[in-house]
Coordinates of N, CA and C in Angstrom, one line a residue:
M1 N 49.8 -26.6 -50.2 CA 51.0 -26.6 -49.4 C 50.5 -26.8 -47.9
K2 N 51.4 -27.5 -47.2 CA 51.0 -27.8 -45.8 C 52.1 -27.6 -44.8
F3 N 51.8 -26.9 -43.7 CA 52.6 -26.7 -42.6 C 52.2 -27.6 -41.5
L4 N 53.1 -28.4 -40.9 CA 52.7 -29.3 -39.8 C 53.6 -29.0 -38.6
S5 N 52.9 -28.6 -37.5 CA 53.6 -28.2 -36.3 C 53.7 -29.5 -35.5
V6 N 54.9 -29.8 -34.9 CA 55.2 -31.1 -34.3 C 55.8 -30.8 -32.9
C7 N 55.4 -31.6 -32.0 CA 56.1 -31.7 -30.7 C 56.2 -33.1 -30.2
S8 N 56.7 -33.3 -29.1 CA 57.0 -34.7 -28.7 C 55.7 -35.5 -28.4
T9 N 54.6 -34.9 -27.9 CA 53.4 -35.6 -27.7 C 52.2 -35.2 -28.6
G10 N 52.4 -34.2 -29.4 CA 51.3 -33.8 -30.3 C 50.1 -33.1 -29.7
L11 N 50.3 -32.6 -28.5 CA 49.2 -31.9 -27.8 C 49.5 -30.4 -27.7
G12 N 49.9 -30.0 -26.5 CA 50.0 -28.6 -26.2 C 50.8 -27.7 -27.1
S13 N 52.1 -27.9 -27.1 CA 53.0 -26.9 -27.8 C 52.8 -27.0 -29.3
S14 N 52.5 -28.2 -29.9 CA 52.3 -28.2 -31.4 C 51.0 -27.6 -31.7
F15 N 50.0 -27.6 -30.9 CA 48.7 -27.0 -31.2 C 48.9 -25.5 -31.1
I16 N 49.6 -25.0 -30.1 CA 49.8 -23.6 -29.9 C 50.6 -23.0 -31.1
T17 N 51.6 -23.8 -31.5 CA 52.4 -23.4 -32.7 C 51.6 -23.4 -34.0
Q18 N 50.7 -24.4 -34.1 CA 49.8 -24.4 -35.3 C 49.0 -23.1 -35.3
L19 N 48.4 -22.8 -34.2 CA 47.6 -21.5 -34.1 C 48.4 -20.3 -34.5
N20 N 49.6 -20.2 -34.0 CA 50.5 -19.1 -34.3 C 50.9 -19.0 -35.8
V21 N 51.1 -20.2 -36.4 CA 51.4 -20.2 -37.8 C 50.2 -19.7 -38.6
E22 N 49.0 -20.2 -38.2 CA 47.8 -19.7 -38.9 C 47.6 -18.2 -38.7
K23 N 47.9 -17.7 -37.6 CA 47.8 -16.2 -37.3 C 48.8 -15.5 -38.3
V24 N 50.0 -16.0 -38.4 CA 51.0 -15.4 -39.3 C 50.5 -15.4 -40.7
L25 N 50.1 -16.6 -41.2 CA 49.6 -16.7 -42.5 C 48.5 -15.7 -42.8
K26 N 47.6 -15.5 -41.9 CA 46.5 -14.6 -42.1 C 47.0 -13.1 -42.1
Q27 N 48.0 -12.8 -41.2 CA 48.5 -11.5 -41.2 C 49.3 -11.2 -42.5
L28 N 50.0 -12.2 -43.0 CA 50.7 -12.0 -44.3 C 49.8 -12.0 -45.5
G29 N 48.5 -12.4 -45.4 CA 47.6 -12.4 -46.5 C 47.7 -13.6 -47.4
V30 N 48.3 -14.7 -46.8 CA 48.5 -15.9 -47.6 C 47.4 -16.8 -47.4
K31 N 46.8 -17.3 -48.5 CA 45.6 -18.2 -48.4 C 45.9 -19.5 -49.0
G32 N 45.1 -20.5 -48.7 CA 45.2 -21.8 -49.3 C 46.3 -22.7 -48.7
I33 N 46.8 -22.4 -47.5 CA 47.8 -23.2 -46.9 C 47.1 -24.0 -45.8
E34 N 47.4 -25.3 -45.8 CA 46.8 -26.2 -44.8 C 47.8 -26.3 -43.6
T35 N 47.2 -26.3 -42.4 CA 48.0 -26.5 -41.2 C 47.4 -27.6 -40.4
D36 N 48.3 -28.2 -39.6 CA 47.9 -29.3 -38.7 C 49.0 -29.4 -37.6
H37 N 48.7 -30.3 -36.6 CA 49.7 -30.5 -35.6 C 49.7 -32.0 -35.3
S38 N 50.9 -32.5 -34.8 CA 51.1 -33.9 -34.6 C 52.2 -34.2 -33.6
D39 N 52.3 -35.4 -33.2 CA 53.4 -35.8 -32.4 C 54.6 -36.3 -33.3
L40 N 55.8 -36.2 -32.8 CA 56.9 -36.5 -33.5 C 56.9 -38.0 -34.0
G41 N 56.5 -38.9 -33.2 CA 56.5 -40.3 -33.6 C 55.6 -40.7 -34.7
S42 N 54.6 -39.8 -35.0 CA 53.6 -40.1 -36.1 C 54.0 -39.5 -37.4
V43 N 55.0 -38.7 -37.4 CA 55.4 -37.9 -38.6 C 56.4 -38.6 -39.5
S44 N 56.2 -38.7 -40.8 CA 57.2 -39.2 -41.7 C 57.5 -38.1 -42.7
Q45 N 58.7 -38.3 -43.3 CA 59.1 -37.4 -44.4 C 58.0 -37.4 -45.5
G46 N 57.6 -36.3 -46.0 CA 56.5 -36.2 -47.0 C 55.1 -35.9 -46.4
D47 N 55.0 -36.0 -45.1 CA 53.6 -35.7 -44.5 C 53.2 -34.2 -44.7
A48 N 54.2 -33.4 -44.8 CA 53.9 -31.9 -45.0 C 55.1 -31.3 -45.8
D49 N 54.8 -30.2 -46.4 CA 55.9 -29.4 -47.1 C 56.9 -28.8 -46.1
V50 N 56.3 -28.3 -45.0 CA 57.2 -27.7 -43.9 C 56.8 -28.2 -42.6
I51 N 57.8 -28.6 -41.8 CA 57.6 -29.1 -40.5 C 58.1 -28.0 -39.5
V52 N 57.3 -27.7 -38.5 CA 57.6 -26.6 -37.6 C 57.8 -27.3 -36.2
V53 N 59.0 -27.1 -35.6 CA 59.3 -27.7 -34.3 C 60.0 -26.7 -33.4
G54 N 60.0 -27.0 -32.1 CA 60.8 -26.3 -31.2 C 62.2 -26.8 -31.2
R55 N 63.1 -26.0 -30.6 CA 64.5 -26.5 -30.7 C 64.8 -27.7 -29.9
D56 N 63.8 -28.0 -28.9 CA 64.0 -29.2 -28.1 C 64.0 -30.5 -28.9
I57 N 63.3 -30.5 -30.0 CA 63.2 -31.8 -30.8 C 63.8 -31.6 -32.2
A58 N 64.6 -30.5 -32.4 CA 65.1 -30.2 -33.7 C 66.0 -31.3 -34.3
E59 N 66.8 -31.9 -33.5 CA 67.7 -33.0 -34.0 C 66.9 -34.2 -34.4
A60 N 65.9 -34.5 -33.6 CA 65.0 -35.7 -33.9 C 64.2 -35.5 -35.2
A61 N 63.9 -34.2 -35.5 CA 63.1 -33.9 -36.7 C 63.9 -33.6 -37.9
S62 N 65.2 -33.6 -37.8 CA 66.0 -33.1 -38.9 C 65.9 -33.9 -40.2
G63 N 65.5 -35.1 -40.2 CA 65.3 -35.9 -41.4 C 64.0 -35.9 -42.0
L64 N 63.1 -34.9 -41.6 CA 61.7 -34.9 -42.1 C 61.5 -34.0 -43.3
G65 N 62.6 -33.4 -43.8 CA 62.4 -32.5 -44.9 C 62.7 -31.0 -44.6
D66 N 61.9 -30.1 -45.0 CA 62.0 -28.7 -44.7 C 61.5 -28.4 -43.3
V67 N 62.4 -28.3 -42.4 CA 62.1 -28.1 -41.0 C 62.4 -26.7 -40.5
I68 N 61.4 -26.1 -40.0 CA 61.6 -24.8 -39.3 C 61.8 -25.1 -37.8
V69 N 63.0 -24.6 -37.3 CA 63.3 -24.8 -35.9 C 63.0 -23.4 -35.2
L70 N 62.1 -23.4 -34.2 CA 61.8 -22.2 -33.5 C 62.5 -22.1 -32.2
N71 N 63.2 -21.0 -31.9 CA 63.8 -20.8 -30.6 C 62.7 -20.6 -29.5
S72 N 61.6 -19.9 -29.9 CA 60.5 -19.6 -29.1 C 59.2 -19.9 -29.8
L73 N 58.3 -20.7 -29.2 CA 57.1 -21.1 -29.9 C 56.0 -19.9 -29.8
I74 N 56.3 -18.9 -29.1 CA 55.4 -17.8 -29.0 C 55.9 -16.4 -29.5
D75 N 57.1 -16.4 -30.0 CA 57.7 -15.2 -30.5 C 57.2 -15.0 -31.9
M76 N 56.2 -14.1 -32.0 CA 55.5 -13.9 -33.3 C 56.4 -13.3 -34.4
N77 N 57.4 -12.5 -34.0 CA 58.4 -12.0 -35.0 C 59.2 -13.1 -35.6
E78 N 59.7 -14.0 -34.7 CA 60.5 -15.2 -35.2 C 59.6 -16.1 -36.1
I79 N 58.4 -16.4 -35.7 CA 57.5 -17.2 -36.5 C 57.2 -16.6 -37.8
T80 N 56.9 -15.3 -37.8 CA 56.7 -14.6 -39.1 C 57.8 -14.6 -40.0
Q81 N 59.0 -14.4 -39.5 CA 60.2 -14.4 -40.3 C 60.5 -15.8 -40.9
K82 N 60.4 -16.8 -40.1 CA 60.7 -18.2 -40.6 C 59.6 -18.7 -41.5
V83 N 58.3 -18.4 -41.2 CA 57.2 -18.9 -42.1 C 57.3 -18.2 -43.4
S84 N 57.6 -16.9 -43.4 CA 57.8 -16.1 -44.7 C 58.9 -16.7 -45.5
A85 N 60.0 -17.0 -44.9 CA 61.2 -17.6 -45.6 C 60.8 -19.0 -46.2
A86 N 60.0 -19.8 -45.4 CA 59.6 -21.1 -45.9 C 58.7 -21.0 -47.1
L87 N 57.8 -20.0 -47.1 CA 56.8 -19.8 -48.2 C 57.6 -19.4 -49.4
E88 N 58.6 -18.6 -49.3 CA 59.4 -18.2 -50.4 C 60.2 -19.3 -51.0
R89 N 60.7 -20.2 -50.1 CA 61.5 -21.4 -50.6 C 60.6 -22.3 -51.4
H90 N 59.3 -22.3 -51.1 CA 58.4 -23.1 -51.8 C 57.6 -22.4 -52.9
G91 N 58.1 -21.2 -53.3 CA 57.5 -20.5 -54.4 C 56.1 -19.9 -54.2
I92 N 55.8 -19.6 -52.9 CA 54.5 -19.0 -52.5 C 54.8 -17.5 -52.3
A93 N 54.0 -16.7 -53.1 CA 54.1 -15.3 -52.9 C 53.6 -14.8 -51.6
V94 N 54.2 -13.9 -50.9 CA 53.8 -13.3 -49.7 C 53.3 -11.9 -50.0
P95 N 51.9 -11.7 -50.1 CA 51.4 -10.4 -50.4 C 51.9 -9.3 -49.5
E96 N 52.0 -9.5 -48.3 CA 52.5 -8.5 -47.3 C 53.9 -8.0 -47.7
K97 N 54.7 -8.9 -48.1 CA 56.1 -8.5 -48.5 C 56.1 -7.8 -49.9
E98 N 55.2 -8.2 -50.8 CA 55.2 -7.6 -52.1 C 54.8 -6.1 -51.9
Q99 N 53.9 -5.8 -51.0 CA 53.5 -4.4 -50.7 C 54.6 -3.5 -50.2
E100 N 55.6 -4.2 -49.5 CA 56.7 -3.4 -48.9 C 57.7 -3.0 -50.0
Q101 N 57.8 -3.7 -51.1 CA 58.8 -3.4 -52.1 C 58.4 -2.2 -53.0

């Protein structure tokens, strides 16, 4: 499975988002997930299982498949919630959530 963080230029905000997604995956105890970052113009549907974008490019990214739209690229609670939901949509068990039940 692959998460691809995307911004308009593929530099700053997509890289920060990629690092935050990686941090969340580690905290959740989920392994074997590939992450990367890119610019919007280089991404096609099927390049990743989940595309992570900021709300500023949400409309432009809407046709790329399973898109997570973040209101804040640094709100770790929001990122954790939305990454967890995406993992569950794709049938990936979240060990951290299993321990809570």
